[in-house]
Tab-separated table of C-alpha atoms and ligand atoms in Angstrom:
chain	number	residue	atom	x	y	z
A	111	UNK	CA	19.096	43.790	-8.767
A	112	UNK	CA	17.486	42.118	-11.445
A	113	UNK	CA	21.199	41.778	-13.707
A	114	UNK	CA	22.735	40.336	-10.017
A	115	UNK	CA	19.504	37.525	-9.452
A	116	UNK	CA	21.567	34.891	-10.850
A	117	UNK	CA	24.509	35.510	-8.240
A	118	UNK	CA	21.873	35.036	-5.626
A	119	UNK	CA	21.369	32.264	-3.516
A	120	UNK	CA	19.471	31.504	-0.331
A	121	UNK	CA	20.929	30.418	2.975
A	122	UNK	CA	19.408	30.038	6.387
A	123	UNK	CA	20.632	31.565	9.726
A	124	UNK	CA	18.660	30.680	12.663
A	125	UNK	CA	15.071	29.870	11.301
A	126	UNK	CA	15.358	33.203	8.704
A	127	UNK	CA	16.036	32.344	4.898
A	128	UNK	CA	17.134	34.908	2.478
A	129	UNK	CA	18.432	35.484	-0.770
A	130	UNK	CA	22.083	36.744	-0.308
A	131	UNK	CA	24.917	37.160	-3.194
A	132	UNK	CA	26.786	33.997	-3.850
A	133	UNK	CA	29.790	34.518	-2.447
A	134	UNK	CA	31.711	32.142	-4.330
A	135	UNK	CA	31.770	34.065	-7.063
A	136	UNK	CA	34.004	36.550	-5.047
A	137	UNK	CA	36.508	34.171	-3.834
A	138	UNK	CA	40.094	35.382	-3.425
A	139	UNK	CA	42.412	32.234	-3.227
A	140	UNK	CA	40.780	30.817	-0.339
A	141	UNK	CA	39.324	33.906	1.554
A	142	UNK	CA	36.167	34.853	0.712
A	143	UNK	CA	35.684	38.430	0.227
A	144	UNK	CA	32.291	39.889	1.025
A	145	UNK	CA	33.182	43.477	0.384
A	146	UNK	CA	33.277	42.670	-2.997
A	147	UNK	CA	29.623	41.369	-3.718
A	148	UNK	CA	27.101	43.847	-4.776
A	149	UNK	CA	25.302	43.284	-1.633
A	150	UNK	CA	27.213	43.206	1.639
A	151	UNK	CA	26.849	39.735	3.377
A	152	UNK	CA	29.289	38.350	5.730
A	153	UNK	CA	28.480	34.479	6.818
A	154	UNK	CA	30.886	35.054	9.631
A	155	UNK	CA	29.225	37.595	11.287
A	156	UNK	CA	25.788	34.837	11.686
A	157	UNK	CA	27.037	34.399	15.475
A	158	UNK	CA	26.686	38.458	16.036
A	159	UNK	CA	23.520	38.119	14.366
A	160	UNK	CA	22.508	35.290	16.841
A	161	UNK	CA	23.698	36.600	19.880
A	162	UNK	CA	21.720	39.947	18.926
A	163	UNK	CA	18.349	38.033	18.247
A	164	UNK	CA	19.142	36.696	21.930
A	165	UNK	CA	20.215	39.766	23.236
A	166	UNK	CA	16.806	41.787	22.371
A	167	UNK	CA	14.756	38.768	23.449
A	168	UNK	CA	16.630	38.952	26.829
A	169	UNK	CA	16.089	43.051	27.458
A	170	UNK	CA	12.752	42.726	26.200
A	171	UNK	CA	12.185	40.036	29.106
A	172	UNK	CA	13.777	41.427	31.778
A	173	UNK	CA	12.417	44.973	31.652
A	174	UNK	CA	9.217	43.570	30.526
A	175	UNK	CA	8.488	45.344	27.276
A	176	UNK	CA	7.027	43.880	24.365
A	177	UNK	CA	5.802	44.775	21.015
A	178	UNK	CA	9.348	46.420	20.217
A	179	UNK	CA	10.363	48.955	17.154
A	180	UNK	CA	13.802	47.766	16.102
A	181	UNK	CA	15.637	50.361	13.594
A	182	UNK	CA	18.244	48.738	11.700
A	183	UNK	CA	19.495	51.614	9.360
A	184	UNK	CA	22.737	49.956	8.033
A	185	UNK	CA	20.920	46.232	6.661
A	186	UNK	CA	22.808	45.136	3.888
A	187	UNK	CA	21.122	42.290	2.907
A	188	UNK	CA	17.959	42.424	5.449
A	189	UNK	CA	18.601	39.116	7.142
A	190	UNK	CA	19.151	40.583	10.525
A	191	UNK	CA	16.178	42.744	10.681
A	192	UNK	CA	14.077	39.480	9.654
A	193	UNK	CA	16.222	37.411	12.016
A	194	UNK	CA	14.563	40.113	14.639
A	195	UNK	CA	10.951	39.558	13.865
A	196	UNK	CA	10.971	35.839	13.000
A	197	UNK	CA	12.917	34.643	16.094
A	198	UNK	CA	12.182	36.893	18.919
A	199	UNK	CA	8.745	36.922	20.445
A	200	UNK	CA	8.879	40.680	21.750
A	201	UNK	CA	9.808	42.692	18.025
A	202	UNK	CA	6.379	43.797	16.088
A	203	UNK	CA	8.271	45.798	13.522
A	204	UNK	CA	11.429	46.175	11.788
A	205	UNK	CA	12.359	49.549	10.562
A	206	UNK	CA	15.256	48.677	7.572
A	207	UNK	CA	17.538	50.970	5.385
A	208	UNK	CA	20.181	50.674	2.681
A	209	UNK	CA	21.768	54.277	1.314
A	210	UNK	CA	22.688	51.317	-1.815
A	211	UNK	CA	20.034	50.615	-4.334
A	212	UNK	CA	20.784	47.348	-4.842
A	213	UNK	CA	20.902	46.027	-0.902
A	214	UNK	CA	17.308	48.347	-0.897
A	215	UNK	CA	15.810	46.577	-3.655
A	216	UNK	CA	17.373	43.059	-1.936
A	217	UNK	CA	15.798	43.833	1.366
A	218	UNK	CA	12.356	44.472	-0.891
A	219	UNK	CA	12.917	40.924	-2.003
A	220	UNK	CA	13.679	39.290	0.795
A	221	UNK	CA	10.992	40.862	2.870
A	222	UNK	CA	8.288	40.286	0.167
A	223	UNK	CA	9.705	36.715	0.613
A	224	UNK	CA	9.357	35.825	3.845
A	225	UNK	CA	5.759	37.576	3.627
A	226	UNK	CA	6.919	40.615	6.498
A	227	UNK	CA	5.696	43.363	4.081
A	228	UNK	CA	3.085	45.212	7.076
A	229	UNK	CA	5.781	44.820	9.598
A	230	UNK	CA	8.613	46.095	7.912
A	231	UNK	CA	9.424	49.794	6.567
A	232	UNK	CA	12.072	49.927	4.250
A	233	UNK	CA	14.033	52.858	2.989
A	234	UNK	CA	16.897	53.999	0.901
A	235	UNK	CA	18.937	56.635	2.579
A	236	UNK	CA	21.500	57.981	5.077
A	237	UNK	CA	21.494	56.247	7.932
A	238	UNK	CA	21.209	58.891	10.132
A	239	UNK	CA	19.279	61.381	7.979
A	240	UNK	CA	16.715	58.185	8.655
A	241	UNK	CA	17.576	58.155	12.496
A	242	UNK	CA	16.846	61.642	12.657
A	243	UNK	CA	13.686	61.365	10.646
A	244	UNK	CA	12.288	58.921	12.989
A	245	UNK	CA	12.184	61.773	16.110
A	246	UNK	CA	8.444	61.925	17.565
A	247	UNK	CA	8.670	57.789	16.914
A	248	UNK	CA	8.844	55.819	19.671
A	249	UNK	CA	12.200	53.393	18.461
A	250	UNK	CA	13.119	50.616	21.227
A	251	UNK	CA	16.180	49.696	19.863
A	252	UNK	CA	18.217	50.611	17.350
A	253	UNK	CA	21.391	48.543	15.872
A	254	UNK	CA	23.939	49.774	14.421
A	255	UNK	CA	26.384	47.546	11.895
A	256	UNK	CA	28.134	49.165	9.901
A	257	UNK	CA	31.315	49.028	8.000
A	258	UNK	CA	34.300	50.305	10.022
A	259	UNK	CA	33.721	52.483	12.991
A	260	UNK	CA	29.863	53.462	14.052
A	261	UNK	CA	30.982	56.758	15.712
A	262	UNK	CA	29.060	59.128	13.179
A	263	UNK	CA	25.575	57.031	13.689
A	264	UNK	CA	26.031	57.203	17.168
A	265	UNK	CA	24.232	60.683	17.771
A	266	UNK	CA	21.763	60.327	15.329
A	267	UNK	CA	20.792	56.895	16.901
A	268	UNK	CA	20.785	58.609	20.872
A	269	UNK	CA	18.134	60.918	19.714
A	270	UNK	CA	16.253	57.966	17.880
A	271	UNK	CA	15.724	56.050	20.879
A	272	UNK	CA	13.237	56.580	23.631
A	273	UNK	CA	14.282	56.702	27.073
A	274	UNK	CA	15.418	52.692	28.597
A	275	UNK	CA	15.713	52.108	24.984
A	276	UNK	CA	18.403	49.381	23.605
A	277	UNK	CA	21.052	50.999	21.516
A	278	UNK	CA	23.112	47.858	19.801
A	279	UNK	CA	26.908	48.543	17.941
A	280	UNK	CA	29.276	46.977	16.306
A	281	UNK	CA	32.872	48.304	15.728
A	282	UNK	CA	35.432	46.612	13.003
A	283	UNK	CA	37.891	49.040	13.513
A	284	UNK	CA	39.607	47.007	15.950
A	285	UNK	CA	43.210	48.012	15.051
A	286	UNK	CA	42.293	51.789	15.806
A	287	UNK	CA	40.857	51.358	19.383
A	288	UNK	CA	43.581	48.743	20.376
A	289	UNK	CA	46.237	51.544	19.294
A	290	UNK	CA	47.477	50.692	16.232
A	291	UNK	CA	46.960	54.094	14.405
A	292	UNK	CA	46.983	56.020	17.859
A	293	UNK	CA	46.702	59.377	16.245
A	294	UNK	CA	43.440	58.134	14.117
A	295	UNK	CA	41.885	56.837	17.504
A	296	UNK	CA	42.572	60.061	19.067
A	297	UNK	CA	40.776	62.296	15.914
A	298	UNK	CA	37.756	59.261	16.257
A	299	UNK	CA	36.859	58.380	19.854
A	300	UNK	CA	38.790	61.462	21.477
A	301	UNK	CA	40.835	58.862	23.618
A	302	UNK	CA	44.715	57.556	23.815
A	303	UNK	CA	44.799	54.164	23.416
A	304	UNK	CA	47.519	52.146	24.570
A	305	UNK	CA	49.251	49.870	21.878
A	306	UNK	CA	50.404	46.629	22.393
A	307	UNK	CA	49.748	45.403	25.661
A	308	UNK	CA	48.390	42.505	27.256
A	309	UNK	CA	45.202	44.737	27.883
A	310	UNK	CA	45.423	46.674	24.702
A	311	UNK	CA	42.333	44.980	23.680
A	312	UNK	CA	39.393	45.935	26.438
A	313	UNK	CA	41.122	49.289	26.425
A	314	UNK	CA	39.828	49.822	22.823
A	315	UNK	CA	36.497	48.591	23.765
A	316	UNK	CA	36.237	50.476	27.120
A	317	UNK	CA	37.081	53.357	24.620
A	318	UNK	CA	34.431	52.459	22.539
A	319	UNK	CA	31.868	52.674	25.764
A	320	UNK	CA	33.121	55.788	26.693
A	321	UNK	CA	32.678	57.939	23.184
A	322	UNK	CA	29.124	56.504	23.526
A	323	UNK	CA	28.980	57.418	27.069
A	324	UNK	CA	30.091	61.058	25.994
A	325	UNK	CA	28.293	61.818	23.497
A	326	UNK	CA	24.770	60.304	25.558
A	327	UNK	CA	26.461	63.343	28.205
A	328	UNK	CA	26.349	65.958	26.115
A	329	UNK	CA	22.733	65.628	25.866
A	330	UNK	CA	22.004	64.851	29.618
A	331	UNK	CA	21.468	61.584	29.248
A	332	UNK	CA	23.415	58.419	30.181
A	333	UNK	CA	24.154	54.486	29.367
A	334	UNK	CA	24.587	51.514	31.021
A	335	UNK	CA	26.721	48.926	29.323
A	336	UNK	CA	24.316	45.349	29.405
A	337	UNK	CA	26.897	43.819	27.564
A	338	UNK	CA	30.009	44.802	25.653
A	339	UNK	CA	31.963	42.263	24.173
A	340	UNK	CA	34.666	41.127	21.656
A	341	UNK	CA	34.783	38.670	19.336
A	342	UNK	CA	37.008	37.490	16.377
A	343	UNK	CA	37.543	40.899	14.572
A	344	UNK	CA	34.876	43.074	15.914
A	345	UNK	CA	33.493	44.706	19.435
A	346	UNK	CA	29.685	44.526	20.251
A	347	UNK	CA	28.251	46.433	22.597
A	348	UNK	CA	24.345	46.373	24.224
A	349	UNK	CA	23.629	49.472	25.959
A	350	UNK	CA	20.506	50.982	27.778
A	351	UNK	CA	20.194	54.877	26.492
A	352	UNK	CA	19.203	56.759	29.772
A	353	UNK	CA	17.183	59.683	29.036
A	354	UNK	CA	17.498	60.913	32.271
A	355	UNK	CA	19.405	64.005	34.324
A	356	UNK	CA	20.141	61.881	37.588
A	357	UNK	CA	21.428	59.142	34.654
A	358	UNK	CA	23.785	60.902	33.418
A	359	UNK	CA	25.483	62.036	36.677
A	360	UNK	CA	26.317	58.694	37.507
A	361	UNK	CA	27.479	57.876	34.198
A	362	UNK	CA	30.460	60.598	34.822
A	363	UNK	CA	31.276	58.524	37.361
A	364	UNK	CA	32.149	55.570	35.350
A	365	UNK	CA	34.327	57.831	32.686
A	366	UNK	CA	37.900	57.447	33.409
A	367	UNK	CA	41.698	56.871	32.639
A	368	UNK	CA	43.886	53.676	32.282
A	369	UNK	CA	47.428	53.642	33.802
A	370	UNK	CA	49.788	50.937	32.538
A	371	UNK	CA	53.076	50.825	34.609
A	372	UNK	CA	55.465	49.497	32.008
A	373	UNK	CA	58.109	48.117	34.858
A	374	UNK	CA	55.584	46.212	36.657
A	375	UNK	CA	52.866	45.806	34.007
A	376	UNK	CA	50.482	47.105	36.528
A	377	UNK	CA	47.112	48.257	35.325
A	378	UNK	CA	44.653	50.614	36.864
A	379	UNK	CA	41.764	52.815	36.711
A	380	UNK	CA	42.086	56.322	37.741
A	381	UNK	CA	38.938	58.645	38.181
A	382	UNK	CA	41.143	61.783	37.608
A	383	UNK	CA	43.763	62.463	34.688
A	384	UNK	CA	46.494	61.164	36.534
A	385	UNK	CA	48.598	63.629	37.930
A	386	UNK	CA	51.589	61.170	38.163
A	387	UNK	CA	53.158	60.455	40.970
A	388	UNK	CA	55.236	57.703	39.574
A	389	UNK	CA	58.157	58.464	37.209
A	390	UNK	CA	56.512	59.288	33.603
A	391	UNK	CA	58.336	57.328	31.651
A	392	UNK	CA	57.409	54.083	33.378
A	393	UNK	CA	53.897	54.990	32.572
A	394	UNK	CA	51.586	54.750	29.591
A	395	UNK	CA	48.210	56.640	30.401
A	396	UNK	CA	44.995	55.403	27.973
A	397	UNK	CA	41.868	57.080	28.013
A	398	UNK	CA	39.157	58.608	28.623
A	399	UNK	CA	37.325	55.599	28.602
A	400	UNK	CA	34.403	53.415	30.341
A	401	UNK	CA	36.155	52.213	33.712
A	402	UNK	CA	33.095	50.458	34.405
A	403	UNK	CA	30.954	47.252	34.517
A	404	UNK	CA	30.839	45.731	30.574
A	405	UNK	CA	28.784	42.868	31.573
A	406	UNK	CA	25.492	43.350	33.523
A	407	UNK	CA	24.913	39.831	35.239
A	408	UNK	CA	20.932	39.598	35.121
A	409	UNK	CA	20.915	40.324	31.339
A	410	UNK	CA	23.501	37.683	30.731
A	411	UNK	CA	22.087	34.831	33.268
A	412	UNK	CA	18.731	36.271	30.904
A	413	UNK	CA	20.302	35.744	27.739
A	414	UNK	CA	21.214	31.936	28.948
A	415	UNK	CA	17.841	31.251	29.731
A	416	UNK	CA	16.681	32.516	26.081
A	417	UNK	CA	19.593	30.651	24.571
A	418	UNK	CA	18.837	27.293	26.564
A	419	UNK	CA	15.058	27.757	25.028
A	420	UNK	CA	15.917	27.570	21.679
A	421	UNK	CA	16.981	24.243	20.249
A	422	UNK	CA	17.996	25.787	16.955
A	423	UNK	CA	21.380	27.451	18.306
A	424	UNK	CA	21.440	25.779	21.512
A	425	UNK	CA	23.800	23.405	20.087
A	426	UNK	CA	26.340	26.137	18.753
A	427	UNK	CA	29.029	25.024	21.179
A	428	UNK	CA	30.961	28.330	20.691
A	429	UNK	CA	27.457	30.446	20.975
A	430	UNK	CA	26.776	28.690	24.149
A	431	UNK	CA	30.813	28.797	25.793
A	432	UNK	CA	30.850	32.855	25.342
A	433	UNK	CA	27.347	32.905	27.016
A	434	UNK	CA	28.938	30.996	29.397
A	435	UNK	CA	32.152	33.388	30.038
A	436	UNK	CA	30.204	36.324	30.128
A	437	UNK	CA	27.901	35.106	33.111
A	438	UNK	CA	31.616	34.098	34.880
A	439	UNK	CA	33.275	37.401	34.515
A	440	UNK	CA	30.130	39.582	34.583
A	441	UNK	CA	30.348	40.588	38.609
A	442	UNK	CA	34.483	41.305	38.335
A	443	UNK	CA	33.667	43.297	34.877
A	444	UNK	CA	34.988	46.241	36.180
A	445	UNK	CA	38.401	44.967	37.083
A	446	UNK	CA	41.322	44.716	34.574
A	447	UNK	CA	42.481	41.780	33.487
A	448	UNK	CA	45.622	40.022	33.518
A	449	UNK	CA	46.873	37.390	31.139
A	450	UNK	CA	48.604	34.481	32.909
A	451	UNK	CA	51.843	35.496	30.588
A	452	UNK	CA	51.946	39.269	32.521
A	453	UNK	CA	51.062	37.217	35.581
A	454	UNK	CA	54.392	34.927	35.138
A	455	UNK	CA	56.787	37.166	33.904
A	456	UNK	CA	60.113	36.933	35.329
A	457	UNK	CA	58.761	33.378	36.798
A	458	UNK	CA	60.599	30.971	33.889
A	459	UNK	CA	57.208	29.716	33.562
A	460	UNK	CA	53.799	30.246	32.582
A	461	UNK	CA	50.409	28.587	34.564
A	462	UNK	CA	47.145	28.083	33.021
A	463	UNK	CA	44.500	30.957	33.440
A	464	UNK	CA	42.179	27.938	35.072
A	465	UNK	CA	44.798	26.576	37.760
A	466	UNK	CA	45.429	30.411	38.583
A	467	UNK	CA	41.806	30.973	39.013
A	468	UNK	CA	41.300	27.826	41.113
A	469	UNK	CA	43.786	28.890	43.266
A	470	UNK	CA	42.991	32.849	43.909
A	471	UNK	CA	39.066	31.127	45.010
A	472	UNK	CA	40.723	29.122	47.344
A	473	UNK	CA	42.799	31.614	49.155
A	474	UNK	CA	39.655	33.491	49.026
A	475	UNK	CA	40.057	36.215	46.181
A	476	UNK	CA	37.386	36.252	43.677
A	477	UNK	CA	38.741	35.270	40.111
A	478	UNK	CA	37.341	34.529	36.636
A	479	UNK	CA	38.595	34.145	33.202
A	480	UNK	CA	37.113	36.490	30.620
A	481	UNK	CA	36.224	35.865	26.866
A	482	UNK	CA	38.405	38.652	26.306
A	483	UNK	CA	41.614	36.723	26.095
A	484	UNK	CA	41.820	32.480	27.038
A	485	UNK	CA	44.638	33.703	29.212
A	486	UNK	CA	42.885	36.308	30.825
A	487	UNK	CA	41.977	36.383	35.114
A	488	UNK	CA	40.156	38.737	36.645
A	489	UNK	CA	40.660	39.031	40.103
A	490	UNK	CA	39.177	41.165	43.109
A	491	UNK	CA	43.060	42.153	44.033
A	492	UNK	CA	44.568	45.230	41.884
A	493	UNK	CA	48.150	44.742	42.674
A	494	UNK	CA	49.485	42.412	40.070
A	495	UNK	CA	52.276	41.564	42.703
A	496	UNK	CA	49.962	39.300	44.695
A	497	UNK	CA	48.661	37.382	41.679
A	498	UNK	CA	52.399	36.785	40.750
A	499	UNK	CA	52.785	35.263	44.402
A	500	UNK	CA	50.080	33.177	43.910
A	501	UNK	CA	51.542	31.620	40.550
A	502	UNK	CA	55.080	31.509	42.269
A	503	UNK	CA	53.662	29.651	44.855
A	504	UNK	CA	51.381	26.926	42.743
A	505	UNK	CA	54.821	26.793	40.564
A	506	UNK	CA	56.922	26.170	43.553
A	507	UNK	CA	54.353	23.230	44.565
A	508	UNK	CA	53.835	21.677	41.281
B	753	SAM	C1	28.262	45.781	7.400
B	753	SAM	S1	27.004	46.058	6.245
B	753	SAM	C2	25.530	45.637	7.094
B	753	SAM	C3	25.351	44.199	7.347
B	753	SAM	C4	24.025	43.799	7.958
B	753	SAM	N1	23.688	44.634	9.093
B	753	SAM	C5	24.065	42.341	8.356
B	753	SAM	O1	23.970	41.983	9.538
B	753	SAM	O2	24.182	41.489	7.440
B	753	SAM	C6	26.889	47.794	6.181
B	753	SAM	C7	25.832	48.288	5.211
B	753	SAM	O3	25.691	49.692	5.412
B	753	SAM	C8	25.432	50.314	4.161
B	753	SAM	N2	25.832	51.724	4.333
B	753	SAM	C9	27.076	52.262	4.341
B	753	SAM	N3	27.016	53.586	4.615
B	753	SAM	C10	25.702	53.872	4.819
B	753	SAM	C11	25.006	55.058	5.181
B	753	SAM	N4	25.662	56.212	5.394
B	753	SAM	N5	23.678	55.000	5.312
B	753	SAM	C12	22.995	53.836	5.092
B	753	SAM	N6	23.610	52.687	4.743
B	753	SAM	C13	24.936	52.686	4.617
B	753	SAM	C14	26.248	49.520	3.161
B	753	SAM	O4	25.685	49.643	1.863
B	753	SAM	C15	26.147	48.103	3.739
B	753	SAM	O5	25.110	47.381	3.125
């Protein structure tokens, strides 16, 4: 590290300072490429960071737990293991790791700087040779950020975690569980995706849930999904590891298939591998995936609360507005979604995703629009016939 000091510079995220690489000096034209620092550091990624420091303070809350182990075996830089102890009230100690010398010897730094040296442990290994070193530990949550996909942490971390415990992921691969590399998704997650569709994108999370979801099953245990989201270029998910028998039966419940009826654009869940009773060409079948909730109300409405207490990133108006979303489409997360371009096809024209929704609540259907997609509706109906009958009809009045 010492050759690199002079490329470092501190920034602030949250109340947390840190020494980070300046990334400046790895400017590409006008992108900014943090791959290419010696330490891995990606500004854009402070909201994730954010959300997660709200996200633990939330679970902590609501199940009422406090003095929490948080494992974060992929930490680049260290700043969101410190973000965890200086800004939540419930995390005693931060468990960090770097398999690269240089973002171990940064963490070293940064910790020594902020003065967190008998609360933090920091190693320089495998990520999950750590994960499995820490069995017989009791870890609360464990967060998992890595580059690319997280699917070969994922074990490792279920047998990390104690039973309720928080398991925290982020996925870049975006492109391979929306179905752009189909074949690549298959070999990954061990699900079809369904490529280019208006709902191509929560397919690739709900196949995201559901490789977590299986691989919890094959060691009795089960999830449930708190909150699984998507944002910008990545998913995020917030799940509560299950360590339980009678957990993981009702977690087979929620594993699934997606049928996309190409004529109508009809989406659906289907419990069983659809034995097809519509013609097969007409249909696209995704899956196996999560088919259900992604957004647990309580620990969103909790999340708002924690957000609303902290002046600091109260005011990030984008922060705040996805908060916001998730609370609105939490109790309909189950349901597919439709954007208001599906909705209208064939109609001439297209109707916003908010006049849609006011509409469906007044004839009585439950409706919300979902961060997913700003053209997204989620609607207690699954025939996307009567949602197009509702549009018809506000078109035919306007
Ligand atoms: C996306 S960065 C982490 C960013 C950090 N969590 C943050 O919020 O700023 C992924 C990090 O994982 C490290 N890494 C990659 N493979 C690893 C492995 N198998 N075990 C441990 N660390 C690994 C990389 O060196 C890199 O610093």
């Amino acid at each position: 590290m010492e050759n690199n000091m002079n490329d470092l510079i501190e920034i602030v995220e949250g109340k947390t300072r840190a020494l980070v690489p300046n990334l400046e000096k790895y400017r590409i034209g006008r992108k900014i490429e943090p791959a290419h620092a010696p330490v891995f550091y990606n500004p854009a990624m402070e909201l994730n960071r954010s959300l997660s420091v709200l996200a633990v303070e939330a679970y902590a809350r609501l199940f009422n737990y406090k003095d929490l182990t948080v494992c974060e075996p992929l930490s680049g830089t260290g700043i969101r293991g410190l973000r965890y102890l200086n800004e939540t009230s419930c995390v005693s100690r931060v468990i960090m790791n770097d398999i690269d010398e240089e973002a171990y010897k940064l963490i070293m730094l940064n910790v020594e700087r902020s003065k967190a040296e008998d609360r933090v442990e920091i190693y320089n290994m495998d990520a999950s040779q750590l994960l499995l070193n820490l069995r017989g530990r009791i870890i609360d949550v464990v967060d998992i950020d890595p580059f690319g996909s997280p699917i070969e942490f994922i074990y490792p971390a279920i047998r990390a975690l104690r039973h309720r415990g928080l398991l925290a992921i982020t996925a870049t691969d975006v492109g391979v569980l929306m179905g752009r590399y189909p074949q690549k998704c298959v070999r990954r997650y061990g699900a079809r995706p369904i490529y280019s569709i208006d709902y191509s994108r929560e397919i690739g999370l709900r196949i995201l849930v559901g490789a977590v979801a299986k691989m919890a099953l094959q060691l009795d245990y089960g999830v449930k999904p708190l909150l699984c989201y998507y944002e910008g270029h990545y998913y995020r998910c917030f799940l509560m590891l299950l360590k339980d028998r009678s957990d993981a039966v009702s977690t087979v419940k929620n594993l699934g298939y997606l049928i996309h009826v190409r004529s109508t654009s009809e989406v659906k869940f289907l419990r069983k591998y659809p034995i097809c009773k519509i013609a097969r060409r007409d249909v696209d079948v995704g899956g196996p995936l999560w088919t259900g909730s992604i957004i647990d109300l309580d620990f969103v409405k909790e999340i708002y609360d924690v957000l609303n207490e902290r002046e600091y990133i109260r005011s990030n108006g984008k922060l705040m507005k996805m908060v916001e979303d998730f609370i609105d489409e939490a109790p309909l997360s189950d349901i597919p979604y439709y954007t208001t371009s599906t909705i209208c096809r064939g109609l001439g024209t297209e109707i916003s995703s908010k006049k849609l929704i006011e509409e469906l609540r007044k004839a009585g259907i439950d409706a919300s629009r979902t961060h997913m997609d700003s053209r997204g509706v989620r609607a207690g109906v699954e025939d996307v016939e009567v949602l197009r009958e509702v549009a018809l009809s506000v078109l035919e009045r306007e």
